Amino acid sequence: MKVYHIGTISCETDQSGRELKAIGGISGYIKDLIDYSLKNNIKIGLIGKIFNYEELAGIDYIRVQDKVTGTNKFLIALLFKSLITKIPKDVVIHAHRPDHLAAFYFFTRRKSVVTLHGQQALTVNIRKSGVIRFIYRALENYSFKKVLAFIAVDSVTKSFYSNLYPEYKHKILKISTGVNTELFKPLDKLLCRKELGYKSSDKIVVYVGRVELPKRLDIIIKAIEKLVSMDPTYKLAIVGDGVSMNGIKKLVEEFGLNENIYFMGIRKRIELPKIFCAADISVLISDNEGSPLSVKESLACGVPVVANDVGDISEIVKSQHNGFIVNPNDLDEIVQKLAFAVSNSSAMKSACLESVKDFSIETVNHKVLQLYNTVFNEG
């Protein structure tokens, strides 16, 4: 059996070890699945685009694009690529959006799996025009008819799509994202701070993710502004980039927080444990999530999480145990819980580590490989 993933991932090259390092939630998910599959002697292909990497040892790489484009152009490129690409018969296709699968499947029909990383249909309805919504829904409908199995990364996503497509709800099963506990683990906080240039006395909150409107960094910055007004040692480290970066930097300047906000840009995945471990807490306030890796990665480093109740976060983060679940519309509550979590970060460390034991890469990806075998042997 061979598994071909459909997707676009961003990677960086470690020149010494030639190791492939993915950046971002879905990129990390695909990369971890690829690594685990290769370790278990499953041949792997990737249909899409891998940025910043040329040599893919052991991977059949089918390039779809040469540069970053919008979703619509990627779908068109996928459709044309399926016309000219010969895919072996003994292959399971694993896509990470329903519309991606539909575009490729139309001319290349193979047994398929799709991971639902959150409620994509809802996001499209909110953010896209009527024509785009119509096209997406048509592709999604086609995908649900043809795909043999869907992986919902959280209970909310499973419930959403089960209600949207009740005739296909038997195809949807929940398998959460996993965390690489060999990479993400506790490190010496003071040493990490020294290497990153932080002061030992700083109260550090870290955000790791895309800088986009749905991530509600504006709320986080407003909360930090209130905390800094009470205690100037509060700092916020923002790790990531995105289309809203200019607006966020403008907001930081308006609040006079230039000395309290660290813009760290996109970092290699191997650098993230040090960044998490240097912090007192991590934060995620978002309009929509599936099973965010950054939450599990923070907890695996022993760092509590303050977040709102989206995706599977409330299944993992328990208030006053390993962090806090907050109301994104209550700024005072967010400020209060951030301050409490910072003050009690060390006391929550053991609970953080305990909470991710069932979400290791080995546990989660073993379930995905079992699903591949089921799909491959079906029919």
CSV table of C-alpha atoms in Angstrom, one decimal:
chain,number,residue,atom,x,y,z
A,1,MET,CA,0.0,0.0,0.0
A,2,LYS,CA,1.1,3.6,-0.8
A,3,VAL,CA,-0.4,6.8,0.6
A,4,TYR,CA,-0.5,10.0,-1.4
A,5,HIS,CA,-1.2,13.2,0.6
A,6,ILE,CA,-2.8,16.2,-1.2
A,7,GLY,CA,-1.7,19.5,0.3
A,8,THR,CA,0.7,22.4,0.5
A,9,ILE,CA,3.3,22.5,3.2
A,10,SER,CA,6.0,24.9,4.1
A,11,CYS,CA,9.3,23.4,5.1
A,12,GLU,CA,12.9,24.3,6.1
A,13,THR,CA,16.1,22.5,5.5
A,14,ASP,CA,18.5,21.6,8.2
A,15,GLN,CA,21.7,21.5,6.1
A,16,SER,CA,23.5,19.2,8.5
A,17,GLY,CA,20.8,16.5,8.8
A,18,ARG,CA,18.7,17.2,5.7
A,19,GLU,CA,15.7,16.8,8.0
A,20,LEU,CA,12.4,18.0,6.8
A,21,LYS,CA,10.7,20.4,9.2
A,22,ALA,CA,7.2,21.6,8.7
A,23,ILE,CA,5.8,24.8,9.9
A,24,GLY,CA,2.1,25.4,10.9
A,25,GLY,CA,-0.7,23.3,12.1
A,26,ILE,CA,-1.8,21.3,9.0
A,27,SER,CA,1.8,21.3,7.7
A,28,GLY,CA,2.9,19.8,11.0
A,29,TYR,CA,0.0,17.3,10.9
A,30,ILE,CA,1.0,16.1,7.4
A,31,LYS,CA,4.7,16.0,8.2
A,32,ASP,CA,4.2,13.9,11.3
A,33,LEU,CA,2.0,11.5,9.4
A,34,ILE,CA,4.6,11.2,6.7
A,35,ASP,CA,7.4,10.5,9.2
A,36,TYR,CA,5.3,7.9,11.1
A,37,SER,CA,4.2,6.2,7.9
A,38,LEU,CA,7.7,5.9,6.6
A,39,LYS,CA,8.8,4.4,9.9
A,40,ASN,CA,6.1,1.8,9.5
A,41,ASN,CA,7.3,1.0,5.9
A,42,ILE,CA,4.4,2.7,4.1
A,43,LYS,CA,5.4,4.3,0.9
A,44,ILE,CA,4.5,8.0,0.7
A,45,GLY,CA,3.7,10.5,-2.1
A,46,LEU,CA,2.7,14.2,-1.9
A,47,ILE,CA,0.6,15.9,-4.5
A,48,GLY,CA,0.9,19.7,-4.1
A,49,LYS,CA,3.7,22.0,-3.2
A,50,ILE,CA,6.5,21.7,-0.6
A,51,PHE,CA,8.1,25.1,-0.2
A,52,ASN,CA,11.8,25.6,0.6
A,53,TYR,CA,12.8,22.0,0.1
A,54,GLU,CA,14.2,20.2,-2.9
A,55,GLU,CA,15.3,16.7,-1.9
A,56,LEU,CA,12.5,14.5,-0.5
A,57,ALA,CA,14.2,11.2,0.3
A,58,GLY,CA,11.7,8.3,0.1
A,59,ILE,CA,8.8,10.5,-1.0
A,60,ASP,CA,7.2,10.5,-4.5
A,61,TYR,CA,6.7,14.2,-5.0
A,62,ILE,CA,4.2,15.4,-7.6
A,63,ARG,CA,4.6,19.2,-7.8
A,64,VAL,CA,1.4,21.1,-8.5
A,65,GLN,CA,2.6,24.7,-8.1
A,66,ASP,CA,5.8,26.6,-8.2
A,67,LYS,CA,4.7,29.5,-6.0
A,68,VAL,CA,2.1,30.4,-3.4
A,69,THR,CA,-1.3,31.1,-4.8
A,70,GLY,CA,-4.9,31.3,-3.6
A,71,THR,CA,-7.1,28.3,-3.0
A,72,ASN,CA,-9.0,28.7,-6.3
A,73,LYS,CA,-5.8,28.6,-8.4
A,74,PHE,CA,-4.6,25.6,-6.4
A,75,LEU,CA,-7.8,23.8,-7.2
A,76,ILE,CA,-7.5,24.4,-10.9
A,77,ALA,CA,-3.9,23.3,-10.8
A,78,LEU,CA,-4.9,20.1,-9.0
A,79,LEU,CA,-7.6,19.4,-11.6
A,80,PHE,CA,-5.2,19.7,-14.5
A,81,LYS,CA,-2.5,17.8,-12.7
A,82,SER,CA,-4.9,14.9,-12.2
A,83,LEU,CA,-5.4,14.8,-16.0
A,84,ILE,CA,-1.7,14.2,-16.8
A,85,THR,CA,-0.5,12.3,-13.7
A,86,LYS,CA,-0.5,8.5,-13.5
A,87,ILE,CA,-1.2,7.3,-10.0
A,88,PRO,CA,-0.7,3.6,-9.1
A,89,LYS,CA,-3.8,1.6,-8.4
A,90,ASP,CA,-2.6,0.4,-5.0
A,91,VAL,CA,-2.8,3.9,-3.5
A,92,VAL,CA,-4.9,5.6,-0.8
A,93,ILE,CA,-5.3,9.3,-1.4
A,94,HIS,CA,-5.3,11.4,1.8
A,95,ALA,CA,-6.5,15.0,1.3
A,96,HIS,CA,-6.7,17.7,4.0
A,97,ARG,CA,-9.6,19.6,2.6
A,98,PRO,CA,-12.8,18.2,0.9
A,99,ASP,CA,-12.5,20.5,-2.1
A,100,HIS,CA,-8.9,19.4,-2.7
A,101,LEU,CA,-9.9,15.8,-2.8
A,102,ALA,CA,-12.8,16.5,-5.2
A,103,ALA,CA,-10.6,18.5,-7.6
A,104,PHE,CA,-8.1,15.7,-7.9
A,105,TYR,CA,-10.5,12.8,-7.7
A,106,PHE,CA,-12.6,13.9,-10.7
A,107,PHE,CA,-10.1,12.4,-13.1
A,108,THR,CA,-8.1,10.2,-10.8
A,109,ARG,CA,-10.4,8.0,-8.8
A,110,ARG,CA,-8.7,6.1,-5.9
A,111,LYS,CA,-9.7,5.0,-2.5
A,112,SER,CA,-9.6,8.1,-0.4
A,113,VAL,CA,-9.5,9.7,3.1
A,114,VAL,CA,-10.1,13.3,4.0
A,115,THR,CA,-9.1,15.0,7.2
A,116,LEU,CA,-11.5,17.7,8.3
A,117,HIS,CA,-9.4,20.3,10.1
A,118,GLY,CA,-12.2,22.3,11.6
A,119,GLN,CA,-15.5,23.5,10.0
A,120,GLN,CA,-14.2,24.6,6.6
A,121,ALA,CA,-17.8,24.9,5.2
A,122,LEU,CA,-18.7,27.4,7.9
A,123,THR,CA,-15.5,29.4,7.3
A,124,VAL,CA,-16.2,29.6,3.6
A,125,ASN,CA,-19.8,30.7,4.2
A,126,ILE,CA,-18.6,33.5,6.5
A,127,ARG,CA,-15.6,34.7,4.5
A,128,LYS,CA,-16.2,34.1,0.8
A,129,SER,CA,-18.6,35.4,-1.9
A,130,GLY,CA,-21.7,33.7,-3.0
A,131,VAL,CA,-20.1,32.2,-6.2
A,132,ILE,CA,-17.2,30.8,-4.2
A,133,ARG,CA,-19.6,29.4,-1.6
A,134,PHE,CA,-21.6,27.7,-4.3
A,135,ILE,CA,-18.5,26.1,-5.9
A,136,TYR,CA,-17.0,25.0,-2.6
A,137,ARG,CA,-20.3,23.4,-1.5
A,138,ALA,CA,-20.6,21.5,-4.8
A,139,LEU,CA,-17.0,20.2,-4.4
A,140,GLU,CA,-17.6,19.3,-0.8
A,141,ASN,CA,-20.9,17.5,-1.7
A,142,TYR,CA,-19.0,15.5,-4.3
A,143,SER,CA,-16.3,14.7,-1.9
A,144,PHE,CA,-18.7,13.3,0.7
A,145,LYS,CA,-20.3,11.1,-1.9
A,146,LYS,CA,-17.0,9.6,-3.1
A,147,VAL,CA,-14.7,9.4,-0.1
A,148,LEU,CA,-14.7,6.3,2.0
A,149,ALA,CA,-13.7,7.8,5.3
A,150,PHE,CA,-13.4,11.3,6.9
A,151,ILE,CA,-11.2,12.1,9.9
A,152,ALA,CA,-12.7,14.8,12.1
A,153,VAL,CA,-10.0,16.2,14.4
A,154,ASP,CA,-12.4,17.2,17.1
A,155,SER,CA,-15.9,16.4,18.3
A,156,VAL,CA,-17.4,19.8,17.2
A,157,THR,CA,-16.2,19.3,13.7
A,158,LYS,CA,-17.6,15.7,13.6
A,159,SER,CA,-21.0,16.9,14.9
A,160,PHE,CA,-21.1,19.8,12.4
A,161,TYR,CA,-20.5,17.6,9.4
A,162,SER,CA,-22.7,14.8,10.7
A,163,ASN,CA,-25.6,17.3,10.8
A,164,LEU,CA,-24.7,18.9,7.5
A,165,TYR,CA,-24.4,15.5,5.7
A,166,PRO,CA,-26.6,13.1,7.8
A,167,GLU,CA,-26.6,10.5,5.1
A,168,TYR,CA,-22.8,10.2,5.3
A,169,LYS,CA,-22.3,10.6,9.0
A,170,HIS,CA,-21.3,6.9,9.2
A,171,LYS,CA,-18.1,7.8,7.2
A,172,ILE,CA,-16.9,10.3,9.8
A,173,LEU,CA,-14.8,9.3,12.8
A,174,LYS,CA,-12.9,11.4,15.3
A,175,ILE,CA,-9.1,11.2,15.5
A,176,SER,CA,-7.5,14.1,17.2
A,177,THR,CA,-4.1,15.6,16.2
A,178,GLY,CA,-1.1,14.3,18.0
A,179,VAL,CA,2.0,15.9,19.5
A,180,ASN,CA,5.6,14.9,19.0
A,181,THR,CA,6.5,14.4,22.7
A,182,GLU,CA,10.1,13.6,21.7
A,183,LEU,CA,10.5,17.1,20.4
A,184,PHE,CA,8.1,19.0,22.6
A,185,LYS,CA,9.1,18.4,26.2
A,186,PRO,CA,10.1,20.5,29.2
A,187,LEU,CA,13.4,22.4,29.0
A,188,ASP,CA,15.2,24.6,31.5
A,189,LYS,CA,13.2,27.9,31.6
A,190,LEU,CA,16.1,30.2,32.6
A,191,LEU,CA,18.4,28.7,30.0
A,192,CYS,CA,15.8,29.1,27.3
A,193,ARG,CA,15.2,32.7,28.3
A,194,LYS,CA,18.9,33.4,28.3
A,195,GLU,CA,19.3,32.0,24.7
A,196,LEU,CA,16.3,34.1,23.5
A,197,GLY,CA,17.4,37.3,25.2
A,198,TYR,CA,14.5,37.4,27.8
A,199,LYS,CA,15.0,38.6,31.3
A,200,SER,CA,14.5,36.1,34.1
A,201,SER,CA,12.0,38.4,35.8
A,202,ASP,CA,9.8,38.9,32.7
A,203,LYS,CA,6.2,37.5,32.7
A,204,ILE,CA,6.0,36.0,29.3
A,205,VAL,CA,2.9,35.1,27.3
A,206,VAL,CA,3.5,33.3,24.0
A,207,TYR,CA,1.2,33.0,20.9
A,208,VAL,CA,2.2,30.6,18.2
A,209,GLY,CA,0.2,30.5,14.9
A,210,ARG,CA,-0.9,32.4,11.9
A,211,VAL,CA,-1.4,36.2,12.1
A,212,GLU,CA,-4.9,36.5,10.6
A,213,LEU,CA,-8.2,38.1,11.6
A,214,PRO,CA,-9.9,34.8,12.9
A,215,LYS,CA,-7.0,34.3,15.3
A,216,ARG,CA,-8.1,37.4,17.3
A,217,LEU,CA,-4.7,38.7,18.1
A,218,ASP,CA,-6.3,42.1,18.6
A,219,ILE,CA,-8.0,40.7,21.7
A,220,ILE,CA,-4.8,39.2,23.1
A,221,ILE,CA,-3.0,42.6,22.6
A,222,LYS,CA,-5.7,44.5,24.3
A,223,ALA,CA,-5.4,42.1,27.3
A,224,ILE,CA,-1.6,42.5,27.3
A,225,GLU,CA,-2.1,46.3,27.3
A,226,LYS,CA,-4.2,46.0,30.5
A,227,LEU,CA,-1.7,43.7,32.1
A,228,VAL,CA,1.3,46.0,31.2
A,229,SER,CA,-0.6,49.0,32.8
A,230,MET,CA,-0.5,47.0,36.1
A,231,ASP,CA,2.9,45.4,35.7
A,232,PRO,CA,5.4,46.5,32.9
A,233,THR,CA,7.2,43.2,33.1
A,234,TYR,CA,4.5,41.5,31.1
A,235,LYS,CA,5.7,40.5,27.6
A,236,LEU,CA,3.9,38.9,24.6
A,237,ALA,CA,5.9,36.8,22.1
A,238,ILE,CA,4.2,36.4,18.7
A,239,VAL,CA,5.6,33.5,16.7
A,240,GLY,CA,4.2,33.4,13.1
A,241,ASP,CA,3.2,35.6,10.3
A,242,GLY,CA,0.2,36.3,8.1
A,243,VAL,CA,-1.9,38.8,6.2
A,244,SER,CA,-2.9,40.7,9.3
A,245,MET,CA,0.7,41.4,10.5
A,246,ASN,CA,0.7,45.1,9.4
A,247,GLY,CA,-2.6,45.8,11.3
A,248,ILE,CA,-1.3,44.0,14.4
A,249,LYS,CA,1.9,46.0,14.4
A,250,LYS,CA,-0.1,49.2,14.0
A,251,LEU,CA,-2.2,48.2,17.0
A,252,VAL,CA,0.9,47.5,19.1
A,253,GLU,CA,2.2,51.0,18.2
A,254,GLU,CA,-1.1,52.7,19.0
A,255,PHE,CA,-1.1,51.0,22.5
A,256,GLY,CA,2.6,52.0,23.0
A,257,LEU,CA,3.6,48.3,23.5
A,258,ASN,CA,6.7,48.2,21.3
A,259,GLU,CA,8.8,47.3,24.3
A,260,ASN,CA,6.5,44.6,25.5
A,261,ILE,CA,5.7,42.7,22.2
A,262,TYR,CA,8.3,40.5,20.6
A,263,PHE,CA,7.6,39.8,16.9
A,264,MET,CA,9.6,36.6,16.4
A,265,GLY,CA,8.4,35.7,12.8
A,266,ILE,CA,8.2,32.2,11.4
A,267,ARG,CA,10.5,29.8,13.3
A,268,LYS,CA,11.6,26.3,12.5
A,269,ARG,CA,9.6,23.7,14.3
A,270,ILE,CA,12.7,22.5,16.1
A,271,GLU,CA,12.9,26.0,17.7
A,272,LEU,CA,9.4,26.0,19.1
A,273,PRO,CA,10.0,23.9,22.3
A,274,LYS,CA,12.6,26.5,23.5
A,275,ILE,CA,10.1,29.3,22.8
A,276,PHE,CA,7.3,27.6,24.7
A,277,CYS,CA,9.6,26.6,27.6
A,278,ALA,CA,10.8,30.2,27.9
A,279,ALA,CA,7.2,31.4,28.5
A,280,ASP,CA,5.0,31.3,31.6
A,281,ILE,CA,1.9,30.5,29.6
A,282,SER,CA,0.6,30.3,26.0
A,283,VAL,CA,-2.6,31.9,24.7
A,284,LEU,CA,-5.0,31.2,21.8
A,285,ILE,CA,-8.1,33.2,21.2
A,286,SER,CA,-9.7,32.1,17.9
A,287,ASP,CA,-13.0,32.3,16.0
A,288,ASN,CA,-12.6,28.7,14.7
A,289,GLU,CA,-10.2,25.8,15.4
A,290,GLY,CA,-10.1,22.1,14.9
A,291,SER,CA,-7.5,20.4,17.0
A,292,PRO,CA,-4.8,23.0,17.3
A,293,LEU,CA,-1.3,21.6,17.6
A,294,SER,CA,0.0,24.6,19.4
A,295,VAL,CA,-2.2,23.9,22.4
A,296,LYS,CA,-0.9,20.3,22.7
A,297,GLU,CA,2.7,21.4,22.0
A,298,SER,CA,2.6,24.0,24.8
A,299,LEU,CA,1.1,21.5,27.3
A,300,ALA,CA,3.8,18.9,26.3
A,301,CYS,CA,6.4,21.5,27.3
A,302,GLY,CA,4.7,21.9,30.6
A,303,VAL,CA,3.3,25.3,29.8
A,304,PRO,CA,-0.3,26.1,30.7
A,305,VAL,CA,-2.7,27.4,28.1
A,306,VAL,CA,-5.3,30.1,28.2
A,307,ALA,CA,-7.8,29.7,25.3
A,308,ASN,CA,-11.4,30.0,24.4
A,309,ASP,CA,-13.7,27.0,23.8
A,310,VAL,CA,-13.3,26.1,20.1
A,311,GLY,CA,-12.5,22.8,18.5
A,312,ASP,CA,-11.3,20.2,21.0
A,313,ILE,CA,-9.5,22.7,23.3
A,314,SER,CA,-12.0,22.3,26.2
A,315,GLU,CA,-11.5,18.5,26.0
A,316,ILE,CA,-7.8,19.0,26.8
A,317,VAL,CA,-7.5,22.3,28.7
A,318,LYS,CA,-9.3,22.2,32.1
A,319,SER,CA,-9.6,25.5,34.0
A,320,GLN,CA,-7.4,25.8,37.1
A,321,HIS,CA,-5.8,22.4,36.2
A,322,ASN,CA,-3.6,23.0,33.1
A,323,GLY,CA,-4.8,26.4,32.1
A,324,PHE,CA,-8.1,28.2,31.6
A,325,ILE,CA,-11.0,28.3,29.2
A,326,VAL,CA,-12.2,31.9,28.8
A,327,ASN,CA,-15.0,33.9,27.1
A,328,PRO,CA,-13.4,35.7,24.1
A,329,ASN,CA,-15.9,38.5,24.5
A,330,ASP,CA,-15.0,39.2,28.2
A,331,LEU,CA,-11.7,41.1,28.2
A,332,ASP,CA,-11.6,41.4,32.0
A,333,GLU,CA,-11.9,37.7,32.4
A,334,ILE,CA,-9.1,37.1,29.9
A,335,VAL,CA,-6.9,39.5,31.7
A,336,GLN,CA,-7.7,37.9,35.1
A,337,LYS,CA,-7.0,34.4,33.9
A,338,LEU,CA,-3.8,35.3,32.1
A,339,ALA,CA,-2.5,36.9,35.3
A,340,PHE,CA,-3.5,33.9,37.4
A,341,ALA,CA,-2.0,31.4,35.0
A,342,VAL,CA,1.3,33.3,34.9
A,343,SER,CA,1.5,33.4,38.7
A,344,ASN,CA,0.6,29.6,38.9
A,345,SER,CA,2.5,28.4,35.9
A,346,SER,CA,5.0,26.2,37.8
A,347,ALA,CA,2.2,24.6,39.9
A,348,MET,CA,0.3,23.5,36.8
A,349,LYS,CA,3.3,22.0,35.0
A,350,SER,CA,2.7,18.3,36.0
A,351,ALA,CA,-1.0,18.6,35.1
A,352,CYS,CA,0.0,20.0,31.7
A,353,LEU,CA,2.3,17.0,31.0
A,354,GLU,CA,-0.3,14.5,32.1
A,355,SER,CA,-3.0,16.0,29.9
A,356,VAL,CA,-1.2,15.1,26.6
A,357,LYS,CA,-0.3,11.5,27.4
A,358,ASP,CA,-3.1,10.2,25.3
A,359,PHE,CA,-2.2,12.5,22.3
A,360,SER,CA,1.2,11.3,21.4
A,361,ILE,CA,2.1,11.0,17.8
A,362,GLU,CA,2.4,7.2,18.1
A,363,THR,CA,-1.0,6.8,19.7
A,364,VAL,CA,-2.8,9.1,17.3
A,365,ASN,CA,-1.1,8.2,14.0
A,366,HIS,CA,-1.4,4.5,14.7
A,367,LYS,CA,-5.2,5.0,14.4
A,368,VAL,CA,-4.7,6.8,11.1
A,369,LEU,CA,-2.6,3.9,9.7
A,370,GLN,CA,-5.3,1.5,10.8
A,371,LEU,CA,-7.8,3.5,8.9
A,372,TYR,CA,-5.6,3.5,5.8
A,373,ASN,CA,-5.6,-0.3,5.9
A,374,THR,CA,-9.4,-0.4,6.4
A,375,VAL,CA,-9.9,1.9,3.4
A,376,PHE,CA,-7.4,0.1,1.2
A,377,ASN,CA,-9.1,-3.3,1.9
A,378,GLU,CA,-12.6,-2.0,1.4
A,379,GLY,CA,-14.4,-3.0,-1.8
